[in-house]
XYZ file of C-alpha atoms in Angstrom:
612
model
C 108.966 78.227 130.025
C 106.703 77.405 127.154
C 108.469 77.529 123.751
C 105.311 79.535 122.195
C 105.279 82.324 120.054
C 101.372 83.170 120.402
C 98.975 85.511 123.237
C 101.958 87.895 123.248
C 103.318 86.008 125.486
C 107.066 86.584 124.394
C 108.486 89.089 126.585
C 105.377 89.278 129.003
C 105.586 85.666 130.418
C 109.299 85.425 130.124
C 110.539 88.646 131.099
C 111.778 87.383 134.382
C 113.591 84.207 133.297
C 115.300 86.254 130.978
C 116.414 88.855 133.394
C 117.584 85.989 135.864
C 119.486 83.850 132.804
C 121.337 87.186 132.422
C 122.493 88.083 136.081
C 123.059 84.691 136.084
C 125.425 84.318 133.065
C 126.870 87.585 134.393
C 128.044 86.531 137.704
C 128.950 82.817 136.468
C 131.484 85.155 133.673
C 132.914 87.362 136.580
C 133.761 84.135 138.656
C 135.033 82.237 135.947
C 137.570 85.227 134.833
C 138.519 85.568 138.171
C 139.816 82.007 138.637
C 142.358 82.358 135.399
C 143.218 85.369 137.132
C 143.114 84.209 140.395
C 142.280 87.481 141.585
C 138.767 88.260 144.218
C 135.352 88.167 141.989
C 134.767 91.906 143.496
C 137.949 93.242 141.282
C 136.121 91.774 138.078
C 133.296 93.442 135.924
C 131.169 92.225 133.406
C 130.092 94.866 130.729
C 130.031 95.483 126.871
C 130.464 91.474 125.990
C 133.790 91.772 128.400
C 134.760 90.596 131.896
C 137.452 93.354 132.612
C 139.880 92.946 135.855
C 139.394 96.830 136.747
C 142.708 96.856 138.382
C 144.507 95.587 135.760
C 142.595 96.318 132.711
C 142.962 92.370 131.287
C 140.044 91.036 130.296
C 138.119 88.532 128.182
C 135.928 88.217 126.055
C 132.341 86.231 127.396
C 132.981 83.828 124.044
C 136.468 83.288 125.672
C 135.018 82.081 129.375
C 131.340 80.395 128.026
C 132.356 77.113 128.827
C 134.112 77.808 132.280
C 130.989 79.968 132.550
C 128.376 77.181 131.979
C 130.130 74.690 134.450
C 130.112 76.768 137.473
C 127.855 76.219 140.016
C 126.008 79.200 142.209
C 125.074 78.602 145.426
C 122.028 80.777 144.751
C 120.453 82.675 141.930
C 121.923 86.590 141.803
C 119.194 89.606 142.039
C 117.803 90.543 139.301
C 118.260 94.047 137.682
C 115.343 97.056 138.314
C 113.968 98.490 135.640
C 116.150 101.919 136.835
C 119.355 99.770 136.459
C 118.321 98.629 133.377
C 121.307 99.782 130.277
C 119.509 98.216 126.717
C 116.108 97.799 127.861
C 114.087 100.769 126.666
C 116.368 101.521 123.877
C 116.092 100.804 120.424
C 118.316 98.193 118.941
C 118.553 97.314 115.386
C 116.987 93.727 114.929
C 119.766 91.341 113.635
C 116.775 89.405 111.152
C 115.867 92.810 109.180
C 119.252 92.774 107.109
C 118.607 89.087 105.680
C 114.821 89.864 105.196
C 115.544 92.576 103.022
C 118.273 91.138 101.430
C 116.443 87.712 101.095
C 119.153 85.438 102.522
C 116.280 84.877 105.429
C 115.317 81.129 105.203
C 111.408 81.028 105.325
C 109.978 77.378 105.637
C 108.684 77.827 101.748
C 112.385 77.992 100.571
C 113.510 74.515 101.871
C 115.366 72.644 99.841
C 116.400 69.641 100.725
C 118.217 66.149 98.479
C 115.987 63.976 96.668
C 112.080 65.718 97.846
C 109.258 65.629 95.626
C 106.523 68.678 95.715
C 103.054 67.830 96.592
C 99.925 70.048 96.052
C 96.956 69.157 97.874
C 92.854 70.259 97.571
C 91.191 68.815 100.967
C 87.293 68.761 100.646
C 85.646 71.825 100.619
C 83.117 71.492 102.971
C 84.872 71.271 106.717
C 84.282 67.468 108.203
C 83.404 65.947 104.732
C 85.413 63.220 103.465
C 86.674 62.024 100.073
C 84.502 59.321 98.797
C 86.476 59.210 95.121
C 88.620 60.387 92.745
C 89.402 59.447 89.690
C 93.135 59.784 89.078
C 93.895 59.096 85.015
C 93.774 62.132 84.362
C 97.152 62.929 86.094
C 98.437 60.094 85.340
C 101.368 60.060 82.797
C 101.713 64.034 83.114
C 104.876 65.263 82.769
C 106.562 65.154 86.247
C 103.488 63.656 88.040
C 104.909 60.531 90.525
C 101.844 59.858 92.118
C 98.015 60.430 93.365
C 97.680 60.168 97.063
C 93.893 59.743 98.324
C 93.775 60.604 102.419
C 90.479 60.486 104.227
C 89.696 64.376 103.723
C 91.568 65.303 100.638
C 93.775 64.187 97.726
C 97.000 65.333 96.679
C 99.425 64.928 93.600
C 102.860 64.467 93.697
C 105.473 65.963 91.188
C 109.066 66.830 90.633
C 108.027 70.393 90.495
C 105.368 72.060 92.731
C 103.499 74.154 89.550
C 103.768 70.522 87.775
C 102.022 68.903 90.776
C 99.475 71.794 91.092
C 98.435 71.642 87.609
C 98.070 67.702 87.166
C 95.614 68.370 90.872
C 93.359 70.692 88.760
C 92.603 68.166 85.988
C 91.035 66.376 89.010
C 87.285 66.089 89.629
C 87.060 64.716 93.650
C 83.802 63.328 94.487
C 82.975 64.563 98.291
C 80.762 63.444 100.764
C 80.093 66.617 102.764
C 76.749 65.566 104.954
C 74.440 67.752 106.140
C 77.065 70.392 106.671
C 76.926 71.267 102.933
C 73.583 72.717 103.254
C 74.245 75.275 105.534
C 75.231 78.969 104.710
C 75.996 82.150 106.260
C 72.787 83.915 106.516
C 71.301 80.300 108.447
C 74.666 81.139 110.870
C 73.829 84.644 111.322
C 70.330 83.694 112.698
C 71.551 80.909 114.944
C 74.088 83.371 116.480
C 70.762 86.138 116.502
C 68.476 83.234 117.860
C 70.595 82.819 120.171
C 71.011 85.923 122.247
C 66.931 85.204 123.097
C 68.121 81.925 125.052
C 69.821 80.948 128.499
C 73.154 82.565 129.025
C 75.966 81.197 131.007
C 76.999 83.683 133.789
C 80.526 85.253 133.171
C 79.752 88.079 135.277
C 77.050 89.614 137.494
C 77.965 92.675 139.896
C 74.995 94.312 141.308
C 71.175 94.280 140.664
C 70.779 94.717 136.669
C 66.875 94.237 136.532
C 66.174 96.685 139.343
C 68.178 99.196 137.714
C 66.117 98.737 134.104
C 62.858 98.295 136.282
C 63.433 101.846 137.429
C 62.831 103.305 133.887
C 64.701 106.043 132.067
C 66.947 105.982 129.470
C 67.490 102.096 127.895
C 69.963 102.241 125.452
C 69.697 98.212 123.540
C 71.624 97.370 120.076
C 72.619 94.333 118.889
C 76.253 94.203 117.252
C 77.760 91.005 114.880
C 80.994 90.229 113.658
C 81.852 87.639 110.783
C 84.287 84.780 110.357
C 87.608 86.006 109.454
C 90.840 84.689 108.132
C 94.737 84.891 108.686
C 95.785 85.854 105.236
C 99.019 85.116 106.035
C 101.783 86.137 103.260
C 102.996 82.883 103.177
C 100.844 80.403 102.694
C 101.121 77.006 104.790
C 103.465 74.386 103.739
C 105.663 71.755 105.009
C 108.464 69.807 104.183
C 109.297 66.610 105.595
C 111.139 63.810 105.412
C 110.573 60.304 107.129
C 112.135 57.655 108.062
C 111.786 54.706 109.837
C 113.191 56.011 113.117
C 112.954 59.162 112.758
C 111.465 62.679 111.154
C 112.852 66.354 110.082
C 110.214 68.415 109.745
C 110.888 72.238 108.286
C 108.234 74.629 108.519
C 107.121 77.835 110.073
C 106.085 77.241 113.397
C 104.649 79.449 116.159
C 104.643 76.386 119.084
C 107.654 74.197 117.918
C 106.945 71.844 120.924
C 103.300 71.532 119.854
C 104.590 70.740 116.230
C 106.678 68.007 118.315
C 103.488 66.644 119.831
C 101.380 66.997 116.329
C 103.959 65.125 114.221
C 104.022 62.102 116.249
C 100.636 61.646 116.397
C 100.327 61.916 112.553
C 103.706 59.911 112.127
C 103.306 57.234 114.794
C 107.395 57.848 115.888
C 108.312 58.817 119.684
C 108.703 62.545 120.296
C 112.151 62.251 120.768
C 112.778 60.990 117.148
C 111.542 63.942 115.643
C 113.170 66.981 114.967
C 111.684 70.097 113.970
C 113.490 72.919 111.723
C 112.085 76.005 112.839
C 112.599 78.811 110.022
C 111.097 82.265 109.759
C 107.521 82.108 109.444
C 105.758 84.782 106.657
C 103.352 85.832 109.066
C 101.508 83.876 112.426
C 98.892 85.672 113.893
C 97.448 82.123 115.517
C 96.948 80.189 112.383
C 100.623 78.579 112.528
C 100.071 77.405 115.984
C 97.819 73.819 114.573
C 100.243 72.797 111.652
C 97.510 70.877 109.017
C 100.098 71.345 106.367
C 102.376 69.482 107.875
C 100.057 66.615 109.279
C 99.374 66.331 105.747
C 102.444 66.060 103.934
C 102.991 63.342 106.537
C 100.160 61.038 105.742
C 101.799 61.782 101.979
C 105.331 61.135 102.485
C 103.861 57.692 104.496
C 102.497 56.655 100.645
C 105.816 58.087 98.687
C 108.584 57.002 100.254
C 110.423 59.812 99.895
C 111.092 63.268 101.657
C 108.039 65.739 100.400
C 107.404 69.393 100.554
C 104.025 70.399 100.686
C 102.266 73.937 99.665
C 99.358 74.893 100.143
C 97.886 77.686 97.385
C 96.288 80.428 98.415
C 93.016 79.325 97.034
C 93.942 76.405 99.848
C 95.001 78.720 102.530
C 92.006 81.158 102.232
C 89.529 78.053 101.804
C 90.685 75.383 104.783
C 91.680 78.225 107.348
C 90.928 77.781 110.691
C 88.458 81.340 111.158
C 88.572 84.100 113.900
C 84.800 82.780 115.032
C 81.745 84.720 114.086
C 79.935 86.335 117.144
C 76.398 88.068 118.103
C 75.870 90.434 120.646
C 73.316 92.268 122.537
C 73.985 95.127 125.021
C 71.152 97.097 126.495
C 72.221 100.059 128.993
C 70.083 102.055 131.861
C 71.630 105.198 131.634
C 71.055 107.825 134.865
C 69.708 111.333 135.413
C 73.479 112.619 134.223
C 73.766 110.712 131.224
C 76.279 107.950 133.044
C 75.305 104.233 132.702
C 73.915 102.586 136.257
C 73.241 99.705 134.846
C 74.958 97.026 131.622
C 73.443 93.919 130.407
C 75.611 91.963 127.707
C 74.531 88.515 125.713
C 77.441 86.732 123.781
C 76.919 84.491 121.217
C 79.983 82.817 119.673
C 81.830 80.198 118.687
C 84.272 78.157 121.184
C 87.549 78.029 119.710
C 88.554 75.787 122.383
C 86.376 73.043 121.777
C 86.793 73.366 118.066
C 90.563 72.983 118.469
C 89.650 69.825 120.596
C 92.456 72.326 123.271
C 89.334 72.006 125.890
C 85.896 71.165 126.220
C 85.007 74.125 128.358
C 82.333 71.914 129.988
C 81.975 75.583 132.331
C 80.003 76.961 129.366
C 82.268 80.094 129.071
C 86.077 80.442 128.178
C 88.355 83.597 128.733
C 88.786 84.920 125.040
C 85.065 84.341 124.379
C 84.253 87.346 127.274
C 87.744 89.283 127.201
C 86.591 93.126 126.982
C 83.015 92.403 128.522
C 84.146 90.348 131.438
C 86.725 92.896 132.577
C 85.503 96.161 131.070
C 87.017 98.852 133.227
C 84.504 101.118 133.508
C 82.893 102.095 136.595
C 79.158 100.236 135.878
C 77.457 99.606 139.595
C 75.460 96.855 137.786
C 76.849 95.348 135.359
C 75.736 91.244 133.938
C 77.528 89.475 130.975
C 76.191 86.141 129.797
C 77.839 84.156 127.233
C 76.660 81.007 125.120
C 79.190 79.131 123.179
C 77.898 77.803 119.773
C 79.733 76.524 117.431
C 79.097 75.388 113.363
C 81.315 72.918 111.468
C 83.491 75.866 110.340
C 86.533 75.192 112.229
C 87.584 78.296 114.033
C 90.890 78.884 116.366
C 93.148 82.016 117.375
C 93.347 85.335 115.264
C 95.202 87.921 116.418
C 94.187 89.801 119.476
C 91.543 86.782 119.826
C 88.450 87.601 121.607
C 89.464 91.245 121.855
C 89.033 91.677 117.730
C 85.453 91.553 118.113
C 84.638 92.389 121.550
C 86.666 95.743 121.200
C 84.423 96.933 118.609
C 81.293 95.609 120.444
C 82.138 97.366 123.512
C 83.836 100.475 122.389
C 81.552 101.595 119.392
C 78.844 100.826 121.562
C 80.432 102.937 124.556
C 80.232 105.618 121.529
C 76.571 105.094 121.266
C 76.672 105.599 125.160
C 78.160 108.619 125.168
C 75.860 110.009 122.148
C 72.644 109.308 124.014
C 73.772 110.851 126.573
C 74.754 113.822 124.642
C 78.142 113.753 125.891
C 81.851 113.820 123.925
C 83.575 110.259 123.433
C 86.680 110.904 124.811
C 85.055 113.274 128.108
C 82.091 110.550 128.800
C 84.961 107.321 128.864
C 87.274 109.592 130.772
C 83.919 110.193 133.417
C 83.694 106.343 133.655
C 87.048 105.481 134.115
C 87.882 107.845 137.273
C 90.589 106.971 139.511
C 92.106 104.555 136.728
C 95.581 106.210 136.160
C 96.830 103.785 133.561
C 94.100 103.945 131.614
C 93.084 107.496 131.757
C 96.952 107.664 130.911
C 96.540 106.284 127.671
C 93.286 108.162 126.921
C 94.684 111.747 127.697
C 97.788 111.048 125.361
C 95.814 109.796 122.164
C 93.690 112.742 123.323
C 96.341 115.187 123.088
C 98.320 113.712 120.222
C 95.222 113.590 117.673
C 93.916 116.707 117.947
C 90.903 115.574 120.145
C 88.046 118.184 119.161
C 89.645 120.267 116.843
C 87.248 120.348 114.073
C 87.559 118.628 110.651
C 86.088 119.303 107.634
C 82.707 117.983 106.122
C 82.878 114.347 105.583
C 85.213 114.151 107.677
C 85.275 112.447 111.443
C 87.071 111.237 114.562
C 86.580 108.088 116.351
C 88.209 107.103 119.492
C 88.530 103.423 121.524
C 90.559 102.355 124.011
C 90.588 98.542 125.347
C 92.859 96.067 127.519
C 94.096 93.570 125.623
C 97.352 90.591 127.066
C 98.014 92.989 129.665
C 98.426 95.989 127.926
C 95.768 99.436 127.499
C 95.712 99.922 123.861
C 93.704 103.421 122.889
C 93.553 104.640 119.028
C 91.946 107.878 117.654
C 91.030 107.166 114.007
C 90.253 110.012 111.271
C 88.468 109.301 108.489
C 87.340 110.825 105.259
C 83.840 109.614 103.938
C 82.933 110.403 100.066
C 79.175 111.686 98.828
C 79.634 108.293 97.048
C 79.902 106.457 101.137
C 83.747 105.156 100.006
C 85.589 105.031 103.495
C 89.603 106.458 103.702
C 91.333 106.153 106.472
C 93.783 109.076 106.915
C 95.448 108.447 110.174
C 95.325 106.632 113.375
C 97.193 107.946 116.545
C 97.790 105.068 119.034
C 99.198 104.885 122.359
C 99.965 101.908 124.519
C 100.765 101.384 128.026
C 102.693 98.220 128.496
C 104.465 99.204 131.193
C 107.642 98.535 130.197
C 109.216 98.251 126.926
C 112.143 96.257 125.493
C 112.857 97.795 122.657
C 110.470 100.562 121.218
C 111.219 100.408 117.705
C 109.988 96.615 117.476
C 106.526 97.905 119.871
C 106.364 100.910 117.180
C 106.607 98.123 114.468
C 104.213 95.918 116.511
C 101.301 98.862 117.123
C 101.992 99.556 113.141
C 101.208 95.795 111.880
C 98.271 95.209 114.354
C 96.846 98.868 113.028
C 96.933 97.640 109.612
C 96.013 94.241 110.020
C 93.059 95.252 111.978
C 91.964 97.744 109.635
C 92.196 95.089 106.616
C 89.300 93.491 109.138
C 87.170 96.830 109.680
C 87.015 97.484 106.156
C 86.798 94.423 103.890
C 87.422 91.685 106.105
C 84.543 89.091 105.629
C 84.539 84.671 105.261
C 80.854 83.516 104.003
C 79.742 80.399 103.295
C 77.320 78.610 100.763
C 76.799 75.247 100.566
C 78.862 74.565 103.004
C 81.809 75.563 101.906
C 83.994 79.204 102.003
C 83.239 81.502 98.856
C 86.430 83.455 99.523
C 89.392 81.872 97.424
C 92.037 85.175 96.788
C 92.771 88.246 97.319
C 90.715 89.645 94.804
C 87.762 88.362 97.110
C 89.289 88.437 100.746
C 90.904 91.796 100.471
C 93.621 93.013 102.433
C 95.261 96.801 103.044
C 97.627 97.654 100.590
C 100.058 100.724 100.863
C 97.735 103.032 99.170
C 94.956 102.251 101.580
C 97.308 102.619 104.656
C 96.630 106.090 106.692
C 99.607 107.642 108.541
C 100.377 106.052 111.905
C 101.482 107.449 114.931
C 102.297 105.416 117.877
C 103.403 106.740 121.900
C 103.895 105.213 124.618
C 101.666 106.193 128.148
C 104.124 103.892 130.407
C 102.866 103.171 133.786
C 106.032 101.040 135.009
C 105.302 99.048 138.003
C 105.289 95.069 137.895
C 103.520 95.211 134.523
C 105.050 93.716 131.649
C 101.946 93.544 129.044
C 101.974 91.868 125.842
C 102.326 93.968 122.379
C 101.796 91.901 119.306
C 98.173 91.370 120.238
C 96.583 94.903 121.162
C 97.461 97.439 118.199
C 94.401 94.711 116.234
C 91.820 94.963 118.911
C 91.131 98.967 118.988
C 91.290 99.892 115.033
C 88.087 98.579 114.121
C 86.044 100.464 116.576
C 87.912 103.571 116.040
C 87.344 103.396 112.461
C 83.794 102.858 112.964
C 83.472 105.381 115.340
C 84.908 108.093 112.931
C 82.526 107.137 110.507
C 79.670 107.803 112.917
C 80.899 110.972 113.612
C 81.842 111.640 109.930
C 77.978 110.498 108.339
C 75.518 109.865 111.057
C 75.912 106.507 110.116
C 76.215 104.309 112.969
C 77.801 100.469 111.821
C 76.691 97.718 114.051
C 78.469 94.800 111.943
C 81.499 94.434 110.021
C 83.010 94.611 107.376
C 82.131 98.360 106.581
C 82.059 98.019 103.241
C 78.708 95.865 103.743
C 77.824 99.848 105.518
C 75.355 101.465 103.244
C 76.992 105.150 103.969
C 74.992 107.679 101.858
C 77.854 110.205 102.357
C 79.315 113.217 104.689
C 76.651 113.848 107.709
């Protein structure tokens, strides 16, 4: 399969080759330690990293038969194992990479070292699709350490015997852009294009039942319009690349989440076959989509193509925050006919957002809509009779790609907080009026009862203080989180805890899903809270941490995560989903907490006047 590390696609699109690679190596063990013995393959048994002759008691180690192993030929594949035969799966097993990542023997692309590289720091222009018209380079020039000034069409870059000397030398420099019409535009023109366009045509991604006939029959019309901003990965580490080139051939180390992609990306910027490049894949400081389109090392290509000599590349974090490729900023209008007993008869959604398909150049999506663009609205599981979702790609020049949980990071809080809204109208409990809707829906009603039970569902809290509950699909798994929250008279939002529970139908190993639900809880709440990319003139305003803020341990509530298993042939993905239901939970709580109902994000744009 696909050598990807992206869509949580690890265990969920692989499960079965792995299962069949291990019967497989099992039985090819068992007949290889019978022929030493030359003893019947039925006496033998493979167990506990031994083939054991169970008459006998001899046995080998697998190490001992691997080659034997490997050079045997079955006349057909062996069963796999059911999930009731199943000895480590479900269990939790140390992971053999926490040791050397706490230890810091862990080799993370930023710590290659390699005989005779140079450090280059690089400042591409600011504005996305401009291009480098000049630079003047004397005043790097004759710097202590400073090799060279390499102009590329985008960006310029110095090159140094030491990576702070090559940094500093690049800040002496004064690039002269040429950033067309693009450096005129700003976020508040985006926010209206994305409003603007919610009044156009729509491109049908769904349309069960009559939708107009239901609104033309009066009643309750519940109509709100939700937005969510650009966002970036913030990844600890920032990008960088080291590589060295030859004539015939390229090593590339860096952190990559599609190492075959990488393949395909460095000969294109090198010129060299496929098969004369190697890739070093080490440990990447965080992923979460940006490390799957390597820029960093496309660049330090083009550079080591004017040095002459094997270059590692870093991009600072004023780089990383400022030439991200952006979770894409999105509009939406919903408008509801809710019935005589408060449930909905009838949904109308319009999507406005940018294609991260055709901005990655992946697809054109000449059918107008494409699957992460719709995810949560498309296949919203709950019982609707009419229910119509439009969708009209738009994109700007700010590049935007994969963040994690994708589509489902804003479409989650769309839906969810707006299912909240729902359920207020009606007058009805959040957690009783989705558990109405999604009747006779055992896996997710699963997941719903459990966070449910676990939080404390109803129990009352104190003033200023509130629940909020959401519960989504996301890569084949039901995610559901119950949020509390404490609100101050001065409107500052703490989260205290969030209670998750996932049904992924099976699980591997629950202390890395545990870990997974954790990260995606936090890295999703980093989003609800503060998470924001503008632009002005063009370019990002965002450069650091100290203006694209990020959860730190004091800001992180408790977090509880359970599992709501429904077994079956569903293997769901888990690094996506525990990002997708935070933010409307959050949000939700503070509705409950303050009256305050938040229809965009980040919250701390929210003017909250205090408890409700």
């Amino acid at each position: 399969g696909p050598m990807t590390t992206v869509g949580s696609r690890g265990v969920r699109t692989s499960w079965q080759m792995l299962l069949q690679a291990g019967a497989s190596a099992r039985v090819r063990l068992v007949q290889a330690a019978a022929q030493r013995w030359k003893v019947p393959a039925n006496e033998c048994e493979a167990a506990n990293s031994k083939v054991v002759h169970k008459t006998s008691g001899r046995s080998f180690d697998y190490g001992a038969l691997a080659a034997e192993a490997g050079a045997i030929k079955l006349d057909k594949e062996p069963a796999i194992r059911s999930p009731e035969q199943f000895k480590f799966i479900g269990k939790s097993v140390p992971r053999l990479d926490t040791p050397l990542k706490i230890n810091g023997t862990a080799k993370f692309a930023i710590d290659t070292q390699i005989p005779g590289m140079v450090y280059a720091a690089i400042a591409a222009c600011p504005v996305f699709g401009g291009k480098l018209k000049s630079v003047d380079d004397t005043p790097a020039k004759g710097r202590r350490g400073v090799l060279q000034v390499v102009k590329l069409d985008n960006a310029v870059a110095v090159v140094a015997d030491r990576f702070w000397r090559a940094k500093e030398a690049l800040a002496l420099l004064k690039p002269e852009w040429d950033t067309g019409e693009a450096g005129k535009t700003d976020s508040a023109q985006f926010a209206k294009l994305y409003r603007d366009t919610l009044d156009g045509p729509m491109v049908s991604a769904r349309n069960d039942g009559n939708v107009d006939a239901e609104f033309a029959k009066g009643g309750k019309i519940v109509e709100a319009v939700y937005e969510a901003p650009h966002l970036a990965h913030a990844t600890m580490e920032p990008l960088n690349a080291t590589v060295h080139l030859e004539s015939d051939k390229l090593d590339v180390w860096l952190g990559s989440q599609t190492p075959m992609g990488s393949i395909r990306q460095a000969a294109a910027a090198s010129g060299l076959k496929p098969e004369q490049i190697n890739i070093h894949n080490c440990f990447l400081g965080g992923g979460f989509g940006r490390r799957s389109i390597n820029d960093e090392m496309r660049q330090a290509i083009l550079v080591a193509k004017q040095v002459g000599k094997p270059v590692k590349l870093v991009w600072t974090r004023e780089e990383d925050v400022t030439q991200d490729r952006y979770r894409p900023q999105a509009a939406v209008r919903m408008k509801t006919a809710l019935g005589a007993n408060g449930m909905p008869t009838a949904f109308d959604a319009k999507i406005a957002v940018g294609s991260i398909l055709r901005s990655t150049g992946i697809n054109k999506v000449e059918s107008g809509v494409e699957a992460q663009a719709v995810e949560g609205f498309a296949n919203i599981p709950y019982a609707i009779p009419s229910l119509r979702v439009g969708c009209m790609l738009k994109n700007t020049h700010v590049p935007v790609m994969f963040w994690r949980s994708v589509g489902s990071s804003q479409n989650a809080f769309f839906v969810e907080s707006y299912i909240d809204e729902l359920a207020h109208a009606a007058g009805q409990d959040g957690y009783k009026f989705r558990r109405a809707l999604l009747a006779g829906k055992s896996d997710f009603l699963g997941v719903l009862d459990k966070i449910a039970e676990k939080s404390d569902w109803g129990k009352p809290l104190g003033q200023g203080r509130g629940r909020g509950i959401a519960i989504h699909e996301c890569y084949g798994s039901i995610i559901g989180q119950v949020a509390e929250v404490t609100v101050s008279h001065k409107g500052e939002v703490r989260v205290d805890r969030v209670v998750a529970a996932v049904d992924c139908g099976h699980v591997v190993n629950p202390g890395i899903v545990e870990a997974q639900i954790q990260s995606g809880v936090i890295y999703g709440l980093s989003a609800a809270l503060y998470g924001e990319i503008t632009i002005k003139d063009g370019r990002v305003e965002q450069t650091n941490f100290d203006s694209y803020q990020v959860v730190t341990l004091a800001d992180t509530p408790k977090i509880e995560v359970y599992f709501a298993l429904s077994g079956g042939k569903k293997w769901g993905g888990i690094g996506e989903p525990g990002t997708a239901a935070t933010a409307p939970a959050v949000a939700n709580a503070v509705f409950a907490a303050t009256g305050t109902r938040a229809r965009s994000l980040p919250l701390k744009n929210v003017k909250l006047v205090g408890p409700a």
